[in-house]
Amino acid sequence: MSLITLGIESSCDETGVALYQMGRGLLAHALHTQIAMHSEYGGVVPELASRDHVQRVIPLIRQIMKEADISFDQISAIAYTQGPGLGGALLVGASVANSLAYALDIPTIGIHHLEGHLLSPLLSDPAPEFPFVALLVSGGHTQLMRVDGVGKYELLGESVDDAAGEAFDKSAKLLGLAYPGGPALAKLASSGRPGIYKLPRPMMHSGDLDFSFSGLKTAVLTLVRQSELNEQTRADIAYATQEAIVDVLTHKARAALTKTGLSQLVVAGGVGANQMLRSRLTTEIGKRGGRVFYPDLEFCTDNGAMIAFAGALRLAQQQGDKDYRFNVKPRWNLEELVLA
Ligand code: KG4
Ligand code: ZN
């Protein structure tokens, strides 16, 4: 029987666990989101996040083992998110992973959260093949990467200020929407009318593959202040905001394919759940003969499956150890991983 990897994700406000078996795929996965708990505060409270992960992680592991009908002695390795993320939250997953692995005498492997996102479209059917360009759009990151294989990543461009997810979240807050703002703004935008407001598309024609979103947030703020806000104007502003972000992301993703000469684009990270982004990318990239791959919606935002999967791929490359002297890396550049 081939190796079964347990994956644990606890970098922010979601406790995610999963069991992945090479050759068979995902055996079971489960998630607990802390959104309701943090929404009272308008954003993630790190201390509360850690405390909640502590409560959730072991019952969730029990749950997926029962679902997959496997026992502890069938688990051959444990992968956990080592960074980037909230220090205390990461330590919960890392501690549980290493203690459990120590007790079972099996290896652990620390996974870069963004590598998890980057490889998550490979869990879907049809899956892309290497090499491809990945557009990584999460709450903290907006990056275009060339991916030639597991661990073979080249940064093509990234945001010089706010991430796309942050632009969604901050604009949503300005429109009075609850955290997390991305999905709420997208929902409001669905009753917005095109062409009412025009917002800037910073750096869209900068000629490189970098992004900037902080100017957009300022423009939304000005618009909100100047407008007479009612349900329709709020929806129209939401529409214009989403359109501006989607426009920039689509333009740069297309430019990245042109620059690399590749034809496959993979979209990963929470903002990849956005339907307007999905339909624009599919149309625009399709026009130039390219193809876009998305993770299943449940694997777009943070989850344990992507960590179990990335762990399984790395273990297949003989990585992982039984050292158990773990640390976490709240700030961790994906480029460092490539050099390691
Ligand atoms: O990847 P992710 O779950 O967590 C991080 O690693 O950051 O991404 C979260 C981000 C948040 O900014 C959230 O507002 C955004 O993804 N997001 C969306 C949608 N769903 C989640 N943004 C726009 N439209 C959505 N449907
Ligand atoms: Zn994430």
Short mmCIF file of C-alpha atoms and ligand atoms in Angstrom, two decimals:
data_model
loop_
_atom_site.label_atom_id
_atom_site.label_comp_id
_atom_site.label_asym_id
_atom_site.label_seq_id
_atom_site.Cartn_x
_atom_site.Cartn_y
_atom_site.Cartn_z
CA MET A 1 0.00 0.00 0.00
CA SER A 2 1.40 3.37 -0.90
CA LEU A 3 2.08 6.12 1.58
CA ILE A 4 -0.68 8.01 3.35
CA THR A 5 0.13 11.60 4.35
CA LEU A 6 -1.80 13.54 6.96
CA GLY A 7 -1.83 17.28 6.22
CA ILE A 8 -2.50 20.05 8.75
CA GLU A 9 -3.16 23.69 7.84
CA SER A 10 -3.40 26.31 10.61
CA SER A 11 -1.72 29.43 9.22
CA CYS A 12 -4.60 31.86 9.62
CA ASP A 13 -8.30 31.52 10.40
CA GLU A 14 -9.01 28.04 9.05
CA THR A 15 -8.12 24.71 10.64
CA GLY A 16 -7.83 22.26 7.75
CA VAL A 17 -6.83 18.60 7.83
CA ALA A 18 -6.68 15.95 5.11
CA LEU A 19 -5.42 12.47 4.28
CA TYR A 20 -3.81 11.98 0.87
CA GLN A 21 -2.62 8.72 -0.59
CA MET A 22 -0.35 8.61 -3.63
CA GLY A 23 -2.06 6.74 -6.41
CA ARG A 24 -5.47 6.97 -4.80
CA GLY A 25 -5.82 10.69 -4.12
CA LEU A 26 -7.64 12.43 -1.34
CA LEU A 27 -9.08 9.98 1.20
CA ALA A 28 -10.82 12.53 3.44
CA HIS A 29 -10.57 16.17 4.39
CA ALA A 30 -12.25 18.53 6.84
CA LEU A 31 -12.20 22.20 7.65
CA HIS A 32 -13.27 24.44 10.45
CA THR A 33 -13.48 28.12 9.59
CA GLN A 34 -13.22 30.80 12.27
CA ILE A 35 -14.94 33.44 10.11
CA ALA A 36 -17.94 33.79 12.44
CA MET A 37 -15.67 34.22 15.46
CA HIS A 38 -13.50 36.93 13.88
CA SER A 39 -16.26 38.77 12.03
CA GLU A 40 -17.30 40.47 15.27
CA TYR A 41 -13.90 42.22 15.24
CA GLY A 42 -13.83 43.03 11.52
CA GLY A 43 -10.70 40.92 10.94
CA VAL A 44 -8.60 38.05 12.26
CA VAL A 45 -7.56 38.34 15.93
CA PRO A 46 -4.33 36.27 16.08
CA GLU A 47 -4.61 35.20 19.73
CA LEU A 48 -8.17 33.98 19.26
CA ALA A 49 -7.13 32.17 16.09
CA SER A 50 -4.43 30.16 17.92
CA ARG A 51 -6.78 29.26 20.75
CA ASP A 52 -9.40 28.04 18.33
CA HIS A 53 -6.92 25.93 16.31
CA VAL A 54 -5.93 24.19 19.58
CA GLN A 55 -9.55 23.22 20.15
CA ARG A 56 -10.27 22.06 16.62
CA VAL A 57 -7.29 20.24 15.23
CA ILE A 58 -7.41 16.90 17.08
CA PRO A 59 -11.19 16.37 16.77
CA LEU A 60 -10.87 17.15 13.04
CA ILE A 61 -8.07 14.60 12.62
CA ARG A 62 -10.20 12.02 14.43
CA GLN A 63 -13.11 12.85 12.13
CA ILE A 64 -11.20 12.33 8.86
CA MET A 65 -9.55 9.13 10.08
CA LYS A 66 -12.98 7.75 10.86
CA GLU A 67 -14.31 8.89 7.48
CA ALA A 68 -11.40 7.32 5.62
CA ASP A 69 -11.55 4.27 7.90
CA ILE A 70 -7.84 4.28 8.66
CA SER A 71 -5.90 3.84 11.90
CA PHE A 72 -2.84 5.76 13.14
CA ASP A 73 -0.47 2.97 12.13
CA GLN A 74 -1.49 3.45 8.49
CA ILE A 75 -0.28 7.08 8.42
CA SER A 76 3.22 7.23 7.02
CA ALA A 77 4.06 10.95 7.34
CA ILE A 78 2.64 14.26 8.53
CA ALA A 79 2.81 17.52 6.57
CA TYR A 80 2.02 20.84 8.22
CA THR A 81 2.02 24.48 7.16
CA GLN A 82 5.31 25.91 8.41
CA GLY A 83 4.69 29.44 7.10
CA PRO A 84 4.00 32.13 6.15
CA GLY A 85 1.15 33.07 8.46
CA LEU A 86 0.35 33.98 12.06
CA GLY A 87 3.13 32.74 14.37
CA GLY A 88 0.91 31.39 17.13
CA ALA A 89 -1.53 29.80 14.71
CA LEU A 90 1.28 28.08 12.78
CA LEU A 91 2.74 26.76 16.03
CA VAL A 92 -0.47 24.87 16.79
CA GLY A 93 -0.32 22.84 13.55
CA ALA A 94 3.46 22.39 13.81
CA SER A 95 3.25 21.19 17.44
CA VAL A 96 0.46 18.73 16.83
CA ALA A 97 2.15 17.42 13.67
CA ASN A 98 5.50 16.90 15.36
CA SER A 99 4.15 15.40 18.60
CA LEU A 100 1.93 12.98 16.76
CA ALA A 101 4.73 12.04 14.36
CA TYR A 102 7.12 11.52 17.29
CA ALA A 103 4.64 9.20 18.96
CA LEU A 104 4.13 7.27 15.72
CA ASP A 105 7.84 7.33 14.77
CA ILE A 106 7.12 8.75 11.30
CA PRO A 107 8.62 11.75 9.43
CA THR A 108 7.23 15.28 9.30
CA ILE A 109 7.57 17.86 6.60
CA GLY A 110 6.97 21.62 6.86
CA ILE A 111 5.15 23.03 3.84
CA HIS A 112 5.14 26.57 2.47
CA HIS A 113 1.51 27.72 2.50
CA LEU A 114 1.79 29.28 -0.96
CA GLU A 115 3.29 26.11 -2.39
CA GLY A 116 0.14 24.41 -1.14
CA HIS A 117 -2.01 26.93 -3.04
CA LEU A 118 0.24 26.74 -6.09
CA LEU A 119 -0.07 22.96 -6.41
CA SER A 120 -3.76 22.74 -5.42
CA PRO A 121 -5.08 22.83 -9.04
CA LEU A 122 -3.27 19.50 -9.55
CA LEU A 123 -5.87 17.96 -7.22
CA SER A 124 -8.60 18.68 -9.78
CA ASP A 125 -9.55 16.75 -12.86
CA PRO A 126 -8.45 17.72 -15.51
CA ALA A 127 -5.17 18.79 -13.96
CA PRO A 128 -2.54 20.96 -15.68
CA GLU A 129 0.84 19.54 -16.57
CA PHE A 130 4.19 21.19 -15.84
CA PRO A 131 5.29 23.74 -16.93
CA PHE A 132 2.58 26.33 -16.28
CA VAL A 133 2.14 29.90 -15.11
CA ALA A 134 0.43 30.27 -11.73
CA LEU A 135 -1.52 33.32 -10.69
CA LEU A 136 -1.47 33.23 -6.89
CA VAL A 137 -4.13 35.50 -5.48
CA SER A 138 -4.71 35.21 -1.75
CA GLY A 139 -5.40 37.57 1.13
CA GLY A 140 -1.71 38.33 1.59
CA HIS A 141 -0.15 37.62 -1.81
CA THR A 142 -0.53 38.47 -5.47
CA GLN A 143 2.14 36.76 -7.52
CA LEU A 144 2.73 35.38 -10.98
CA MET A 145 5.03 32.36 -10.93
CA ARG A 146 6.46 30.09 -13.56
CA VAL A 147 6.14 26.52 -12.28
CA ASP A 148 8.37 23.88 -13.89
CA GLY A 149 7.84 21.18 -11.28
CA VAL A 150 7.53 20.60 -7.54
CA GLY A 151 9.91 23.12 -5.94
CA LYS A 152 10.80 24.66 -9.29
CA TYR A 153 9.27 28.11 -9.11
CA GLU A 154 10.34 31.37 -10.69
CA LEU A 155 8.76 34.62 -9.56
CA LEU A 156 7.65 36.60 -12.62
CA GLY A 157 5.96 39.49 -10.83
CA GLU A 158 4.13 40.44 -7.65
CA SER A 159 2.24 43.19 -5.91
CA VAL A 160 4.39 46.07 -4.75
CA ASP A 161 1.82 47.00 -2.08
CA ASP A 162 -1.59 45.50 -1.26
CA ALA A 163 -2.56 42.02 -2.40
CA ALA A 164 -5.64 41.55 -4.60
CA GLY A 165 -7.45 39.87 -1.70
CA GLU A 166 -6.59 42.83 0.50
CA ALA A 167 -7.99 45.19 -2.14
CA PHE A 168 -11.23 43.20 -2.08
CA ASP A 169 -11.31 43.13 1.73
CA LYS A 170 -10.45 46.81 2.29
CA SER A 171 -12.87 48.07 -0.37
CA ALA A 172 -15.57 45.84 1.09
CA LYS A 173 -14.97 47.38 4.50
CA LEU A 174 -15.34 50.86 3.00
CA LEU A 175 -18.70 49.72 1.60
CA GLY A 176 -19.76 48.57 5.05
CA LEU A 177 -19.52 44.85 4.29
CA ALA A 178 -18.56 42.23 6.86
CA TYR A 179 -15.22 40.39 6.96
CA PRO A 180 -14.05 38.57 4.89
CA GLY A 181 -14.94 41.16 2.32
CA GLY A 182 -14.04 39.38 -0.94
CA PRO A 183 -17.05 37.08 -1.23
CA ALA A 184 -19.37 39.78 0.22
CA LEU A 185 -18.17 42.37 -2.32
CA ALA A 186 -18.59 39.88 -5.17
CA LYS A 187 -22.14 39.19 -4.03
CA LEU A 188 -23.01 42.89 -3.83
CA ALA A 189 -21.39 43.46 -7.25
CA SER A 190 -23.78 40.96 -8.81
CA SER A 191 -26.55 43.56 -8.55
CA GLY A 192 -24.23 46.37 -9.70
CA ARG A 193 -24.46 47.97 -13.15
CA PRO A 194 -21.51 48.12 -15.54
CA GLY A 195 -20.24 51.49 -16.75
CA ILE A 196 -21.55 53.65 -13.89
CA TYR A 197 -18.18 54.23 -12.21
CA LYS A 198 -14.69 53.96 -13.59
CA LEU A 199 -11.90 53.17 -11.14
CA PRO A 200 -8.13 53.27 -11.84
CA ARG A 201 -6.18 50.21 -12.89
CA PRO A 202 -2.80 50.92 -11.28
CA MET A 203 0.28 49.61 -13.11
CA MET A 204 -1.84 47.85 -15.72
CA HIS A 205 0.37 49.18 -18.50
CA SER A 206 3.63 49.27 -16.53
CA GLY A 207 5.19 46.83 -19.01
CA ASP A 208 6.30 44.44 -16.28
CA LEU A 209 4.38 41.75 -14.40
CA ASP A 210 4.10 43.61 -11.09
CA PHE A 211 0.85 44.80 -9.52
CA SER A 212 -0.25 47.65 -7.30
CA PHE A 213 -3.62 47.85 -5.55
CA SER A 214 -3.28 50.49 -2.85
CA GLY A 215 -4.26 53.35 -5.21
CA LEU A 216 -7.45 51.52 -6.05
CA LYS A 217 -8.40 51.36 -2.38
CA THR A 218 -7.86 55.15 -2.10
CA ALA A 219 -10.01 55.72 -5.19
CA VAL A 220 -12.78 53.57 -3.69
CA LEU A 221 -12.55 55.61 -0.48
CA THR A 222 -12.93 58.88 -2.42
CA LEU A 223 -15.85 57.48 -4.40
CA VAL A 224 -17.60 56.26 -1.25
CA ARG A 225 -17.17 59.68 0.36
CA GLN A 226 -18.44 61.56 -2.69
CA SER A 227 -21.42 59.36 -3.44
CA GLU A 228 -24.84 59.31 -1.98
CA LEU A 229 -24.78 55.76 -0.73
CA ASN A 230 -27.82 53.60 -1.23
CA GLU A 231 -28.16 49.93 -2.09
CA GLN A 232 -27.79 50.59 -5.85
CA THR A 233 -24.78 52.95 -5.65
CA ARG A 234 -23.03 50.58 -3.24
CA ALA A 235 -23.63 47.73 -5.70
CA ASP A 236 -22.37 49.89 -8.60
CA ILE A 237 -19.19 50.77 -6.68
CA ALA A 238 -18.70 47.10 -5.79
CA TYR A 239 -19.08 46.23 -9.48
CA ALA A 240 -16.51 48.85 -10.53
CA THR A 241 -14.06 47.70 -7.84
CA GLN A 242 -14.31 44.05 -8.80
CA GLU A 243 -14.03 44.96 -12.48
CA ALA A 244 -10.84 46.98 -11.89
CA ILE A 245 -9.16 44.18 -9.91
CA VAL A 246 -10.24 41.52 -12.42
CA ASP A 247 -9.06 43.66 -15.34
CA VAL A 248 -5.57 44.09 -13.92
CA LEU A 249 -5.23 40.42 -12.95
CA THR A 250 -6.43 39.27 -16.39
CA HIS A 251 -4.16 41.66 -18.25
CA LYS A 252 -1.03 40.64 -16.30
CA ALA A 253 -1.82 36.92 -16.41
CA ARG A 254 -2.13 37.14 -20.19
CA ALA A 255 1.14 39.06 -20.38
CA ALA A 256 2.85 36.38 -18.26
CA LEU A 257 1.80 33.67 -20.73
CA THR A 258 3.10 35.77 -23.60
CA LYS A 259 6.40 36.42 -21.85
CA THR A 260 7.03 32.78 -20.93
CA GLY A 261 5.59 31.34 -24.15
CA LEU A 262 3.51 28.93 -22.04
CA SER A 263 -0.16 28.18 -22.67
CA GLN A 264 -1.46 26.90 -19.34
CA LEU A 265 -2.52 29.22 -16.55
CA VAL A 266 -3.30 27.95 -13.08
CA VAL A 267 -5.22 30.16 -10.66
CA ALA A 268 -4.72 29.57 -6.95
CA GLY A 269 -5.61 31.25 -3.65
CA GLY A 270 -8.83 32.61 -2.18
CA VAL A 271 -9.49 35.28 -4.84
CA GLY A 272 -9.46 32.43 -7.37
CA ALA A 273 -12.96 31.65 -6.10
CA ASN A 274 -14.20 34.90 -7.70
CA GLN A 275 -16.60 34.08 -10.53
CA MET A 276 -16.01 37.26 -12.52
CA LEU A 277 -12.25 36.59 -12.46
CA ARG A 278 -12.85 33.01 -13.57
CA SER A 279 -15.06 33.90 -16.49
CA ARG A 280 -12.85 36.79 -17.69
CA LEU A 281 -9.68 34.70 -17.51
CA THR A 282 -11.28 31.75 -19.27
CA THR A 283 -12.50 33.99 -22.10
CA GLU A 284 -9.37 36.11 -22.50
CA ILE A 285 -6.82 33.31 -22.19
CA GLY A 286 -8.98 31.08 -24.37
CA LYS A 287 -8.90 33.72 -27.12
CA ARG A 288 -5.13 33.33 -27.42
CA GLY A 289 -5.31 29.54 -27.45
CA GLY A 290 -4.43 29.11 -23.80
CA ARG A 291 -6.18 27.16 -21.10
CA VAL A 292 -7.02 28.08 -17.50
CA PHE A 293 -7.15 25.61 -14.60
CA TYR A 294 -8.80 26.30 -11.27
CA PRO A 295 -8.80 24.31 -8.07
CA ASP A 296 -12.25 23.09 -7.00
CA LEU A 297 -13.90 25.93 -5.09
CA GLU A 298 -13.36 24.29 -1.70
CA PHE A 299 -9.61 24.09 -2.39
CA CYS A 300 -9.26 27.73 -3.48
CA THR A 301 -9.33 29.16 0.01
CA ASP A 302 -7.22 27.74 2.83
CA ASN A 303 -7.58 24.00 3.33
CA GLY A 304 -5.76 20.92 4.59
CA ALA A 305 -5.94 19.02 1.30
CA MET A 306 -3.38 21.24 -0.43
CA ILE A 307 -0.95 20.73 2.48
CA ALA A 308 -1.37 16.94 2.54
CA PHE A 309 -0.92 16.90 -1.25
CA ALA A 310 2.17 19.16 -1.34
CA GLY A 311 3.59 17.08 1.53
CA ALA A 312 3.00 13.83 -0.37
CA LEU A 313 4.77 15.22 -3.45
CA ARG A 314 7.76 16.39 -1.40
CA LEU A 315 7.96 13.11 0.52
CA ALA A 316 8.04 11.34 -2.84
CA GLN A 317 11.22 13.37 -3.47
CA GLN A 318 12.72 11.90 -0.29
CA GLN A 319 12.15 15.06 1.73
CA GLY A 320 10.96 15.10 5.35
CA ASP A 321 12.73 13.88 8.49
CA LYS A 322 12.31 12.51 12.01
CA ASP A 323 14.06 15.39 13.71
CA TYR A 324 10.99 16.90 15.44
CA ARG A 325 12.94 20.09 16.28
CA PHE A 326 10.39 22.18 14.47
CA ASN A 327 10.14 25.89 13.97
CA VAL A 328 7.64 28.05 12.12
CA LYS A 329 8.28 30.85 9.63
CA PRO A 330 5.62 33.58 9.89
CA ARG A 331 7.44 35.47 7.13
CA TRP A 332 8.74 33.18 4.46
CA ASN A 333 9.39 34.12 0.88
CA LEU A 334 8.57 31.42 -1.67
CA GLU A 335 11.81 32.31 -3.46
CA GLU A 336 13.79 31.18 -0.40
CA LEU A 337 12.12 27.80 -0.71
CA VAL A 338 13.34 27.53 -4.28
CA LEU A 339 16.90 28.26 -3.23
CA ALA A 340 16.80 25.87 -0.26
O1 KG4 B 1 -6.04 31.97 0.14
P1 KG4 B 1 -6.92 32.53 1.17
O2 KG4 B 1 -8.08 31.69 1.66
O3 KG4 B 1 -6.15 32.94 2.46
C1 KG4 B 1 -4.86 33.47 2.44
O4 KG4 B 1 -3.92 32.66 2.41
O5 KG4 B 1 -4.79 34.71 2.43
O6 KG4 B 1 -7.47 33.92 0.58
C2 KG4 B 1 -8.32 34.75 1.31
C3 KG4 B 1 -8.69 35.93 0.44
C4 KG4 B 1 -9.46 37.00 1.21
O7 KG4 B 1 -8.91 38.27 0.89
C5 KG4 B 1 -10.88 36.86 0.66
O8 KG4 B 1 -11.62 38.06 0.72
C6 KG4 B 1 -10.60 36.45 -0.76
O9 KG4 B 1 -9.53 35.53 -0.65
N1 KG4 B 1 -11.75 35.80 -1.41
C7 KG4 B 1 -12.42 36.33 -2.47
C8 KG4 B 1 -13.49 35.44 -2.77
N2 KG4 B 1 -13.41 34.39 -1.90
C9 KG4 B 1 -12.35 34.64 -1.08
N3 KG4 B 1 -12.22 37.47 -3.14
C10 KG4 B 1 -13.06 37.74 -4.15
N4 KG4 B 1 -14.10 36.96 -4.51
C11 KG4 B 1 -14.36 35.80 -3.86
N5 KG4 B 1 -15.36 35.01 -4.22
ZN ZN B 2 -4.04 30.90 1.77
#
